[in-house]
């Protein structure tokens, strides 16, 4: 059930890196591949780089395969935004393949090498670092935790499937389970803490959608050949020959990578064939650049999925986030999500102290405020600022709760408003954003979520048949608690091909409108290839919005449609829709 990337555990494991097997130049640490598990050897090279004490140094891999494993990984406790609640994953210890900690000016040059993970693990962590650059390698998984299967035939009470390599499984007394190195899941007869989630890929449209698991309700399974399984049911399975199903258990117990409390980090020319069990997470970090990264299944592998959840998640960052010249295909959630976090007010003491709490179960355990940060106290229902302030002191109470001492007294609340109606956003940790020249496809959700007040540009990107908004400008303080307002955003020269309606959604999640939340947004020079006469741009709770010089490309069968019909707006002021074209060319 394994392809040629998989090592056999019966092979002896050799130490890859040692003083005698590595060649050192003044500023280069050379690593050569060899048979076996390379986790510890690669970590030794990173530790050797620490001895340069900030002098620029390159760790250079020779071309070849480098296997890293959960079994040999470094184990460290990290709480990562948007991953797993304490109920879902009581032990938040991460199993880290490559651990960069407290380093400066280190480059890992893969030189075309392949890094292959074994087991559910966090492939690399960059923590409290600056000037780190990772480049020129492929990251893939020997046992991806999103296994796949293709429907071959369906009859009255069974379906026969082909398991896509390198997905692994076992069948015990007719009970089927997906498995990998150290993990298994299925909603079968054997006990498991993991449920099953599924997505279906349609080859004829090159689209992926979320769906119910086709394995629910199965009675038993039998193996017909190496990768051919027949599942039996009481009724006819609701599937069709040719469909490909991507399966996962839904617990984000690891991340593909984690960049924490770091500055000036760059990922360049990296092929991510599988990002598990979450994506590339930047948390309270500054100036992160992703250039020519390709998150997609390995070409020719037969797989259709490349990610367990999001591809890139930026939570509470600052400086500039740049995502350029990249390819995003086959995720189980949003390719790009850039946001902060609202913490709910739960108490106050004296005149200038407010106690706040993480509210969404999948985000907790890290410090969300620092002395000297600028913050805004926000009404959770209107999402409008009640009072700006500066943090004089932060006192952690537990993994969820913090007391903030502010530089001014708390505001006098208006009639009908209580402390429970307030949340606090960290304004200092809100980045500027550039998202340029990227491609998005096979995504079941949105393409880009952006909620930051920093100057942002989304331009020259292509979005192919995304079923939800290709670009979503949100902001909420009652659900996911992902902040905050957008104050300067340009969406320019993008191509949207048959995407879901609305294609661009400016939809802050308020339940009481007071005044606009988002403002100064330009949507210009884009082309929307529409499937039918439907909304392309939906706006609410915003001001000073320009929709200009866009092309709305309609099917030939639809005639006499005006540009205004593609834009809908509520609770919006200073909306300018002009100079757009409606054409019928397909």
Coordinates of C-alpha atoms in Angstrom, one line a residue:
X1 CA 0.0 0.0 0.0
X2 CA 3.0 2.3 -0.1
X3 CA 4.7 3.9 -3.0
X4 CA 8.4 4.2 -3.6
X5 CA 8.7 7.2 -1.3
X6 CA 8.1 5.0 1.7
X7 CA 10.9 3.4 3.7
X8 CA 10.5 0.0 5.2
X9 CA 10.7 0.0 9.0
X10 CA 12.7 -3.1 8.9
X11 CA 15.6 -1.3 7.3
X12 CA 18.5 -0.2 9.6
X13 CA 18.4 3.5 10.4
X14 CA 21.7 5.3 9.8
X15 CA 22.8 8.5 11.3
X16 CA 22.9 10.9 8.4
X17 CA 24.8 13.8 9.9
X18 CA 28.0 13.8 11.9
X19 CA 31.2 15.7 12.1
X20 CA 32.7 13.2 9.7
X21 CA 29.8 12.9 7.2
X22 CA 29.1 16.6 6.8
X23 CA 31.4 19.1 5.1
X24 CA 31.6 22.6 6.6
X25 CA 32.6 25.7 4.7
X26 CA 32.8 29.0 6.4
X27 CA 29.1 29.6 6.0
X28 CA 27.7 26.4 4.6
X29 CA 26.6 23.1 6.3
X30 CA 26.4 20.4 3.7
X31 CA 24.0 17.4 4.2
X32 CA 23.9 14.3 2.2
X33 CA 21.0 11.8 2.0
X34 CA 21.3 8.2 3.1
X35 CA 19.0 5.4 3.9
X36 CA 16.9 5.6 7.0
X37 CA 15.3 8.2 9.2
X38 CA 17.0 11.6 8.8
X39 CA 15.0 13.5 11.5
X40 CA 17.8 13.7 14.1
X41 CA 20.5 14.3 11.6
X42 CA 18.7 17.3 10.1
X43 CA 18.0 18.6 13.6
X44 CA 21.7 18.3 14.4
X45 CA 22.5 20.5 11.4
X46 CA 20.0 23.1 12.6
X47 CA 21.6 23.0 16.0
X48 CA 25.0 23.4 14.4
X49 CA 23.7 26.6 12.6
X50 CA 22.9 28.0 16.1
X51 CA 26.6 28.1 16.8
X52 CA 27.1 30.8 14.1
X53 CA 25.3 33.2 16.6
X54 CA 23.6 35.3 13.9
X55 CA 26.3 35.2 11.2
X56 CA 24.6 34.1 8.0
X57 CA 24.8 30.4 7.4
X58 CA 23.2 28.0 4.9
X59 CA 22.2 24.4 5.5
X60 CA 22.4 22.9 2.1
X61 CA 20.9 19.5 1.3
X62 CA 22.2 17.3 -1.5
X63 CA 19.5 16.2 -3.9
X64 CA 17.7 13.0 -2.7
X65 CA 15.0 11.8 -0.2
X66 CA 15.1 12.8 3.5
X67 CA 12.6 10.9 5.7
X68 CA 11.4 12.6 8.9
X69 CA 9.1 10.9 11.4
X70 CA 6.8 11.6 14.3
X71 CA 8.7 8.8 16.2
X72 CA 12.0 10.7 16.0
X73 CA 10.6 14.2 16.1
X74 CA 11.3 16.9 18.8
X75 CA 8.4 17.2 21.2
X76 CA 7.4 20.7 22.3
X77 CA 4.2 22.2 23.6
X78 CA 2.7 24.8 21.2
X79 CA -0.8 26.3 21.2
X80 CA -1.7 27.2 17.6
X81 CA -4.6 29.4 16.5
X82 CA -7.5 27.7 14.7
X83 CA -6.4 24.2 15.3
X84 CA -8.0 22.0 18.0
X85 CA -9.9 22.5 21.2
X86 CA -8.8 20.9 24.5
X87 CA -11.7 18.5 24.1
X88 CA -10.6 17.5 20.6
X89 CA -6.9 17.2 21.5
X90 CA -6.1 17.3 25.3
X91 CA -2.3 17.1 24.7
X92 CA -1.2 20.0 22.5
X93 CA 2.4 18.8 22.3
X94 CA 3.6 19.0 18.7
X95 CA 5.9 16.5 17.1
X96 CA 8.3 18.6 15.1
X97 CA 10.5 17.4 12.4
X98 CA 12.7 20.5 12.0
X99 CA 12.8 22.9 15.0
X100 CA 14.3 26.3 14.4
X101 CA 14.4 28.1 17.8
X102 CA 16.1 31.4 18.6
X103 CA 18.1 31.5 15.4
X104 CA 19.1 34.4 13.1
X105 CA 20.1 34.5 9.4
X106 CA 19.8 30.8 8.6
X107 CA 18.9 29.5 5.2
X108 CA 17.8 25.9 4.6
X109 CA 18.4 25.3 0.9
X110 CA 16.8 22.0 -0.2
X111 CA 18.6 22.1 -3.5
X112 CA 15.8 20.0 -5.1
X113 CA 15.6 17.5 -2.2
X114 CA 12.4 15.7 -1.0
X115 CA 11.4 15.8 2.7
X116 CA 9.0 13.0 3.4
X117 CA 7.0 12.9 6.6
X118 CA 5.9 9.7 8.4
X119 CA 3.1 9.8 10.9
X120 CA 1.0 12.9 12.0
X121 CA 3.6 15.5 12.7
X122 CA 4.5 19.2 12.4
X123 CA 7.1 19.2 9.7
X124 CA 8.9 22.4 10.8
X125 CA 8.6 25.2 13.5
X126 CA 10.3 28.6 13.3
X127 CA 10.1 30.0 16.8
X128 CA 11.6 33.3 18.1
X129 CA 13.7 33.6 15.0
X130 CA 14.6 36.3 12.4
X131 CA 16.1 36.2 9.0
X132 CA 15.1 32.5 8.3
X133 CA 14.7 31.4 4.7
X134 CA 13.5 27.9 3.6
X135 CA 13.7 27.2 -0.1
X136 CA 14.1 24.7 -3.0
X137 CA 12.6 21.5 -1.7
X138 CA 9.5 19.3 -1.9
X139 CA 7.5 18.4 1.3
X140 CA 5.3 15.3 1.0
X141 CA 3.9 12.5 3.2
X142 CA 4.5 8.8 3.1
X143 CA 1.1 8.3 4.8
X144 CA -1.1 11.4 4.1
X145 CA -3.8 11.7 6.7
X146 CA -6.3 12.5 4.0
X147 CA -6.6 9.1 2.3
X148 CA -8.5 8.8 -1.0
X149 CA -10.5 6.3 -3.0
X150 CA -12.1 6.3 -6.4
X151 CA -15.5 4.8 -7.1
X152 CA -15.3 2.0 -9.7
X153 CA -18.8 0.4 -9.6
X154 CA -22.0 0.8 -7.7
X155 CA -24.9 -1.8 -7.4
X156 CA -28.0 -2.3 -5.4
X157 CA -26.2 -2.7 -2.0
X158 CA -22.5 -2.3 -2.5
X159 CA -19.8 -0.1 -4.1
X160 CA -16.4 -1.1 -5.2
X161 CA -13.5 1.3 -4.9
X162 CA -9.9 1.7 -5.7
X163 CA -7.7 3.0 -2.9
X164 CA -5.4 5.7 -4.1
X165 CA -1.7 5.1 -3.3
X166 CA -0.1 5.8 -0.8
X167 CA -3.3 5.6 1.2
X168 CA -3.3 2.7 3.7
X169 CA -6.0 0.7 5.3
X170 CA -6.8 -2.5 7.1
X171 CA -9.8 -4.8 7.4
X172 CA -10.4 -6.8 10.5
X173 CA -13.4 -9.1 10.6
X174 CA -15.0 -7.1 7.8
X175 CA -14.4 -3.8 9.6
X176 CA -12.5 -1.2 7.5
X177 CA -10.2 1.5 8.9
X178 CA -7.9 4.0 7.3
X179 CA -4.5 4.0 8.9
X180 CA -1.0 5.5 8.8
X181 CA 2.1 5.3 10.9
X182 CA 0.8 5.6 14.5
X183 CA -2.8 6.6 13.5
X184 CA -6.1 5.2 12.3
X185 CA -9.7 6.3 11.9
X186 CA -13.1 5.2 10.7
X187 CA -16.6 5.2 11.9
X188 CA -16.6 1.4 11.9
X189 CA -17.0 -1.2 14.6
X190 CA -13.7 -0.7 16.3
X191 CA -13.4 2.1 18.8
X192 CA -11.8 5.3 17.5
X193 CA -11.9 8.9 18.8
X194 CA -12.0 10.2 15.3
X195 CA -15.1 10.6 13.1
X196 CA -15.0 10.6 9.3
X197 CA -15.3 13.7 7.1
X198 CA -15.3 13.6 3.3
X199 CA -15.0 15.7 0.2
X200 CA -15.8 14.6 -3.4
X201 CA -13.7 15.4 -6.4
X202 CA -15.4 15.5 -9.8
X203 CA -12.8 15.0 -12.6
X204 CA -15.1 16.2 -15.3
X205 CA -15.4 19.7 -13.7
X206 CA -12.1 19.8 -11.7
X207 CA -14.1 20.8 -8.6
X208 CA -14.1 19.5 -5.0
X209 CA -17.1 19.9 -2.7
X210 CA -17.8 18.9 0.8
X211 CA -20.1 15.9 1.3
X212 CA -21.3 13.2 3.6
X213 CA -19.0 10.3 4.1
X214 CA -19.8 7.6 1.5
X215 CA -18.7 5.0 4.1
X216 CA -21.4 5.9 6.6
X217 CA -23.9 3.0 7.0
X218 CA -21.6 0.4 5.6
X219 CA -22.2 -3.1 7.0
X220 CA -18.8 -4.7 6.2
X221 CA -16.0 -4.6 3.7
X222 CA -14.0 -7.2 1.8
X223 CA -10.7 -6.9 -0.2
X224 CA -10.9 -8.0 -3.8
X225 CA -7.3 -7.2 -4.8
X226 CA -4.4 -5.2 -3.5
X227 CA -6.1 -1.8 -3.5
X228 CA -9.6 -2.9 -4.5
X229 CA -12.3 -2.9 -1.8
X230 CA -16.0 -3.7 -1.9
X231 CA -18.2 -2.1 0.7
X232 CA -21.7 -3.5 1.5
X233 CA -24.8 -1.6 2.6
X234 CA -28.5 -2.1 3.3
X235 CA -29.3 0.3 0.5
X236 CA -27.7 1.6 -2.7
X237 CA -24.8 3.9 -1.9
X238 CA -25.3 7.5 -3.1
X239 CA -22.2 7.7 -5.2
X240 CA -21.3 7.4 -8.9
X241 CA -18.5 5.7 -10.8
X242 CA -15.5 8.0 -11.4
X243 CA -15.9 10.2 -8.3
X244 CA -13.0 10.5 -6.0
X245 CA -13.5 10.7 -2.2
X246 CA -11.1 12.4 0.1
X247 CA -11.4 11.2 3.7
X248 CA -10.2 12.8 7.0
X249 CA -10.8 12.6 10.7
X250 CA -11.1 16.4 11.3
X251 CA -8.8 16.8 14.4
X252 CA -6.1 19.4 13.8
X253 CA -3.6 17.9 16.2
X254 CA -0.6 19.0 14.3
X255 CA 0.2 21.7 11.7
X256 CA 2.2 21.4 8.5
X257 CA 4.4 24.3 9.8
X258 CA 4.3 26.9 12.5
X259 CA 6.0 30.4 12.5
X260 CA 5.8 31.9 15.9
X261 CA 7.0 35.2 17.4
X262 CA 9.4 35.5 14.5
X263 CA 10.4 38.2 12.0
X264 CA 11.6 38.4 8.4
X265 CA 10.8 34.8 7.4
X266 CA 10.7 33.7 3.8
X267 CA 9.5 30.5 2.1
X268 CA 10.5 30.3 -1.5
X269 CA 10.2 27.7 -4.3
X270 CA 8.7 24.9 -2.2
X271 CA 6.4 22.2 -3.4
X272 CA 3.9 21.2 -0.7
X273 CA 2.3 17.9 -1.9
X274 CA 0.6 17.4 1.5
X275 CA 0.0 19.8 4.4
X276 CA -1.2 17.9 7.4
X277 CA -3.0 18.2 9.8
X278 CA -3.3 21.9 9.3
X279 CA -1.5 24.4 7.1
X280 CA 1.3 26.9 7.2
X281 CA 0.5 29.0 10.3
X282 CA 2.0 32.4 11.1
X283 CA 1.2 33.6 14.7
X284 CA 2.3 36.9 16.2
X285 CA 5.1 37.2 13.6
X286 CA 6.3 40.0 11.4
X287 CA 7.2 40.3 7.7
X288 CA 6.4 36.8 6.3
X289 CA 6.9 36.1 2.6
X290 CA 5.6 33.1 0.6
X291 CA 7.0 33.2 -3.0
X292 CA 6.5 30.5 -5.6
X293 CA 5.1 27.9 -3.2
X294 CA 2.9 25.2 -4.7
X295 CA 0.4 23.6 -2.5
X296 CA -1.0 20.8 -4.7
X297 CA -1.0 17.0 -5.1
X298 CA 2.2 15.5 -6.5
X299 CA 1.9 15.6 -10.3
X300 CA 1.2 12.1 -11.7
X301 CA 0.5 10.6 -8.2
X302 CA -3.2 10.1 -8.8
X303 CA -4.1 12.1 -5.7
X304 CA -6.5 15.0 -5.8
X305 CA -6.0 16.5 -2.3
X306 CA -3.0 18.3 -0.9
X307 CA -4.2 19.6 2.5
X308 CA -6.1 18.5 5.6
X309 CA -7.5 22.0 6.2
X310 CA -6.3 25.6 5.3
X311 CA -3.1 26.1 3.3
X312 CA -2.0 29.4 4.8
X313 CA -3.4 30.8 8.1
X314 CA -2.0 34.2 9.4
X315 CA -3.2 34.9 12.9
X316 CA -2.3 38.1 14.7
X317 CA 0.7 39.1 12.5
X318 CA 2.1 42.5 11.6
X319 CA 4.5 44.1 9.2
X320 CA 3.8 42.8 5.7
X321 CA 2.5 39.5 4.6
X322 CA 3.4 38.7 1.0
X323 CA 2.0 35.7 -0.9
X324 CA 3.1 35.7 -4.5
X325 CA 3.5 33.6 -7.7
X326 CA 2.0 30.6 -6.0
X327 CA -0.4 27.7 -6.7
X328 CA -3.1 26.5 -4.4
X329 CA -5.0 23.4 -5.5
X330 CA -6.8 20.7 -3.4
X331 CA -7.4 22.0 0.2
X332 CA -10.0 20.9 2.7
X333 CA -10.6 24.5 3.8
X334 CA -9.6 28.1 2.8
X335 CA -6.2 28.4 1.0
X336 CA -5.5 31.8 2.6
X337 CA -7.0 33.3 5.9
X338 CA -5.5 36.4 7.4
X339 CA -7.0 37.7 10.6
X340 CA -6.6 38.8 14.2
X341 CA -8.6 37.6 17.2
X342 CA -11.3 39.3 19.3
X343 CA -11.1 38.4 22.9
X344 CA -14.4 38.8 24.8
X345 CA -14.6 41.0 27.9
X346 CA -15.5 38.9 30.9
X347 CA -14.7 41.2 33.8
X348 CA -13.2 44.5 35.0
X349 CA -11.4 45.7 38.1
X350 CA -10.9 49.3 39.0
X351 CA -11.1 52.0 36.4
X352 CA -8.6 50.8 33.8
X353 CA -8.4 47.0 34.0
X354 CA -10.4 44.6 31.8
X355 CA -10.3 40.9 31.8
X356 CA -10.7 39.2 28.4
X357 CA -11.0 35.6 27.2
X358 CA -10.5 33.5 24.1
X359 CA -13.9 32.3 23.1
X360 CA -13.6 29.9 20.2
X361 CA -12.4 26.5 21.5
X362 CA -9.8 26.0 18.7
X363 CA -7.9 29.1 19.6
X364 CA -6.3 29.5 23.1
X365 CA -3.1 29.1 25.1
X366 CA -0.9 31.8 23.5
X367 CA -0.4 35.4 24.6
X368 CA -2.5 37.7 22.5
X369 CA -1.4 41.1 23.9
X370 CA 2.0 42.6 24.9
X371 CA 3.0 45.7 26.9
X372 CA 2.8 48.7 24.6
X373 CA 0.3 47.3 22.1
X374 CA -2.5 49.5 20.8
X375 CA -5.9 47.9 21.2
X376 CA -9.5 48.8 20.5
X377 CA -12.5 47.9 22.7
X378 CA -15.2 46.9 20.3
X379 CA -18.9 46.4 20.6
X380 CA -19.5 42.8 19.7
X381 CA -22.8 43.4 18.0
X382 CA -22.0 46.5 15.9
X383 CA -18.2 45.7 15.5
X384 CA -17.5 49.4 15.9
X385 CA -14.8 50.8 18.2
X386 CA -16.0 52.0 21.6
X387 CA -12.6 53.2 22.7
X388 CA -8.9 52.9 21.7
X389 CA -6.3 52.3 24.3
X390 CA -2.7 51.2 24.9
X391 CA -1.7 48.2 27.0
X392 CA 0.4 49.1 30.1
X393 CA 0.5 45.5 31.5
X394 CA -0.7 42.0 30.7
X395 CA -1.4 39.5 33.4
X396 CA -2.2 35.9 32.2
X397 CA -4.8 34.2 34.4
X398 CA -5.0 30.8 32.6
X399 CA -4.7 29.5 29.0
X400 CA -7.9 31.4 28.0
X401 CA -8.0 34.5 30.2
X402 CA -5.9 37.7 30.5
X403 CA -6.2 40.8 32.5
X404 CA -5.2 44.0 30.6
X405 CA -4.1 47.2 32.4
X406 CA -4.8 50.1 30.0
X407 CA -3.5 53.6 29.8
X408 CA -6.9 55.1 30.4
X409 CA -10.1 54.4 32.2
X410 CA -12.7 52.1 30.7
X411 CA -15.4 53.9 28.7
X412 CA -18.8 54.7 30.2
X413 CA -21.2 52.4 28.4
X414 CA -24.3 53.7 26.7
X415 CA -27.8 52.6 27.8
X416 CA -28.5 49.0 27.1
X417 CA -24.8 48.1 26.7
X418 CA -23.0 45.9 29.3
X419 CA -19.5 44.6 29.7
X420 CA -20.7 41.4 28.1
X421 CA -21.2 43.3 24.8
X422 CA -17.5 44.2 24.5
X423 CA -14.5 42.5 22.9
X424 CA -10.9 43.7 22.5
X425 CA -8.8 43.6 19.3
X426 CA -5.0 44.0 19.2
X427 CA -4.5 46.7 16.6
X428 CA -0.7 46.6 16.7
X429 CA -0.7 43.1 15.3
X430 CA -2.6 43.8 12.1
X431 CA -0.5 43.4 8.9
X432 CA -0.3 45.0 5.5
X433 CA -1.0 42.3 2.8
X434 CA 0.1 41.7 -0.8
X435 CA -1.5 38.7 -2.5
X436 CA -0.3 38.7 -6.2
X437 CA -0.2 36.3 -9.1
X438 CA -1.6 33.2 -7.5
X439 CA -3.9 30.4 -8.8
X440 CA -6.7 28.8 -6.8
X441 CA -8.7 25.7 -7.7
X442 CA -10.2 22.5 -6.3
X443 CA -11.2 24.4 -3.2
X444 CA -14.5 23.5 -1.4
X445 CA -14.8 26.8 0.5
X446 CA -13.5 30.4 0.0
X447 CA -10.3 31.4 -1.7
X448 CA -9.0 34.3 0.4
X449 CA -10.3 35.5 3.8
X450 CA -8.9 38.9 4.8
X451 CA -9.7 40.9 7.9
X452 CA -6.9 43.4 8.6
X453 CA -6.9 47.2 8.7
X454 CA -3.4 47.3 7.1
X455 CA -3.0 48.5 3.5
X456 CA -3.8 45.4 1.4
X457 CA -3.7 44.5 -2.3
X458 CA -5.2 41.4 -4.0
X459 CA -4.3 41.5 -7.7
X460 CA -3.5 39.4 -10.7
X461 CA -4.8 36.2 -9.2
X462 CA -7.0 33.5 -10.9
X463 CA -9.8 31.7 -9.0
X464 CA -11.3 28.6 -10.8
X465 CA -14.8 27.3 -9.8
X466 CA -14.7 28.0 -6.1
X467 CA -18.1 27.3 -4.7
X468 CA -18.1 30.0 -2.0
X469 CA -16.9 33.6 -2.2
X470 CA -13.5 33.8 -3.8
X471 CA -12.7 36.7 -1.6
X472 CA -14.4 37.2 1.8
X473 CA -14.0 40.3 3.9
X474 CA -15.5 39.3 7.2
X475 CA -15.0 40.4 10.9
X476 CA -16.8 38.9 13.8
X477 CA -16.9 38.9 17.6
X478 CA -19.6 36.3 18.3
X479 CA -18.6 33.2 16.3
X480 CA -15.0 32.5 15.3
X481 CA -14.0 35.8 16.9
X482 CA -11.7 36.6 13.9
X483 CA -11.0 40.3 13.7
X484 CA -11.0 43.0 12.4
X485 CA -12.1 45.9 10.1
X486 CA -10.6 46.5 6.6
X487 CA -9.6 50.1 6.0
X488 CA -7.6 50.0 2.8
X489 CA -8.1 47.2 0.3
X490 CA -7.6 47.0 -3.5
X491 CA -8.9 44.0 -5.4
X492 CA -7.5 44.5 -8.9
X493 CA -6.9 42.6 -12.2
X494 CA -8.2 39.2 -10.9
X495 CA -9.9 36.6 -13.0
X496 CA -12.8 34.8 -11.5
X497 CA -13.9 31.7 -13.5
X498 CA -17.4 30.4 -12.8
X499 CA -17.1 30.9 -9.0
X500 CA -19.9 30.8 -6.5
X501 CA -22.1 33.8 -5.8
X502 CA -21.3 36.2 -4.4
X503 CA -17.8 36.1 -5.9
X504 CA -16.6 38.9 -3.7
X505 CA -18.3 39.2 -0.3
X506 CA -17.8 42.2 2.0
X507 CA -19.9 40.8 4.9
X508 CA -19.0 41.8 8.5
X509 CA -20.9 39.7 10.9
X510 CA -22.8 42.3 13.0
X511 CA -26.4 41.9 14.3
X512 CA -26.9 45.6 15.0
X513 CA -26.0 48.2 12.5
X514 CA -24.6 51.4 13.9
X515 CA -22.1 52.7 11.3
X516 CA -19.9 51.2 8.6
X517 CA -17.2 48.7 9.7
X518 CA -15.2 48.4 6.5
X519 CA -14.2 51.3 4.3
X520 CA -12.0 52.4 1.4
X521 CA -12.2 49.3 -0.8
X522 CA -11.6 49.4 -4.5
X523 CA -12.7 46.6 -6.8
X524 CA -11.3 47.5 -10.2
X525 CA -10.2 46.0 -13.5
X526 CA -11.3 42.5 -12.7
X527 CA -13.0 39.9 -15.0
X528 CA -15.9 37.8 -13.7
X529 CA -16.8 34.9 -15.9
X530 CA -20.3 34.2 -14.5
X531 CA -22.3 30.9 -14.7
X532 CA -25.6 32.8 -14.8
X533 CA -27.2 36.1 -14.0
X534 CA -26.3 36.3 -10.3
X535 CA -24.6 38.5 -7.7
X536 CA -20.9 39.0 -8.3
X537 CA -20.2 41.5 -5.4
X538 CA -22.2 41.6 -2.2
X539 CA -21.5 44.5 0.3
X540 CA -22.9 45.4 3.7
X541 CA -21.8 47.5 6.6
X542 CA -19.2 49.4 4.5
X543 CA -18.4 52.9 3.2
X544 CA -16.4 54.4 0.4
X545 CA -16.5 51.4 -2.0
X546 CA -15.5 51.8 -5.6
X547 CA -16.5 49.2 -8.3
X548 CA -15.0 50.3 -11.5
X549 CA -13.9 49.1 -14.9
X550 CA -14.7 45.4 -14.2
X551 CA -16.0 43.0 -16.9
X552 CA -18.9 40.8 -16.1
X553 CA -18.8 38.0 -18.7
X554 CA -22.1 36.3 -19.1
X555 CA -23.3 33.2 -21.0
X556 CA -24.5 34.0 -24.5
X557 CA -28.0 33.1 -23.6
X558 CA -28.4 36.0 -21.2
X559 CA -29.1 39.4 -22.7
X560 CA -29.8 43.0 -21.5
X561 CA -28.2 42.9 -18.1
X562 CA -26.9 46.1 -16.5
X563 CA -23.8 46.4 -14.4
X564 CA -25.8 47.3 -11.3
X565 CA -27.4 43.9 -11.3
X566 CA -24.1 42.3 -10.3
X567 CA -23.7 44.4 -7.2
X568 CA -25.9 44.3 -4.1
X569 CA -25.4 46.5 -1.1
X570 CA -27.1 47.1 2.3
X571 CA -26.1 49.4 5.1
X572 CA -23.5 50.9 2.8
X573 CA -22.7 54.5 2.0
X574 CA -20.6 56.2 -0.7
X575 CA -20.8 53.2 -3.1
X576 CA -19.7 54.1 -6.6
X577 CA -20.5 51.6 -9.4
X578 CA -19.4 52.9 -12.8
X579 CA -17.5 52.2 -16.0
X580 CA -18.1 48.4 -15.8
X581 CA -18.9 46.3 -18.9
X582 CA -21.4 43.4 -19.3
X583 CA -20.5 41.1 -22.2
X584 CA -21.7 37.7 -23.4
X585 CA -18.8 35.6 -24.8
X586 CA -19.3 32.1 -23.5

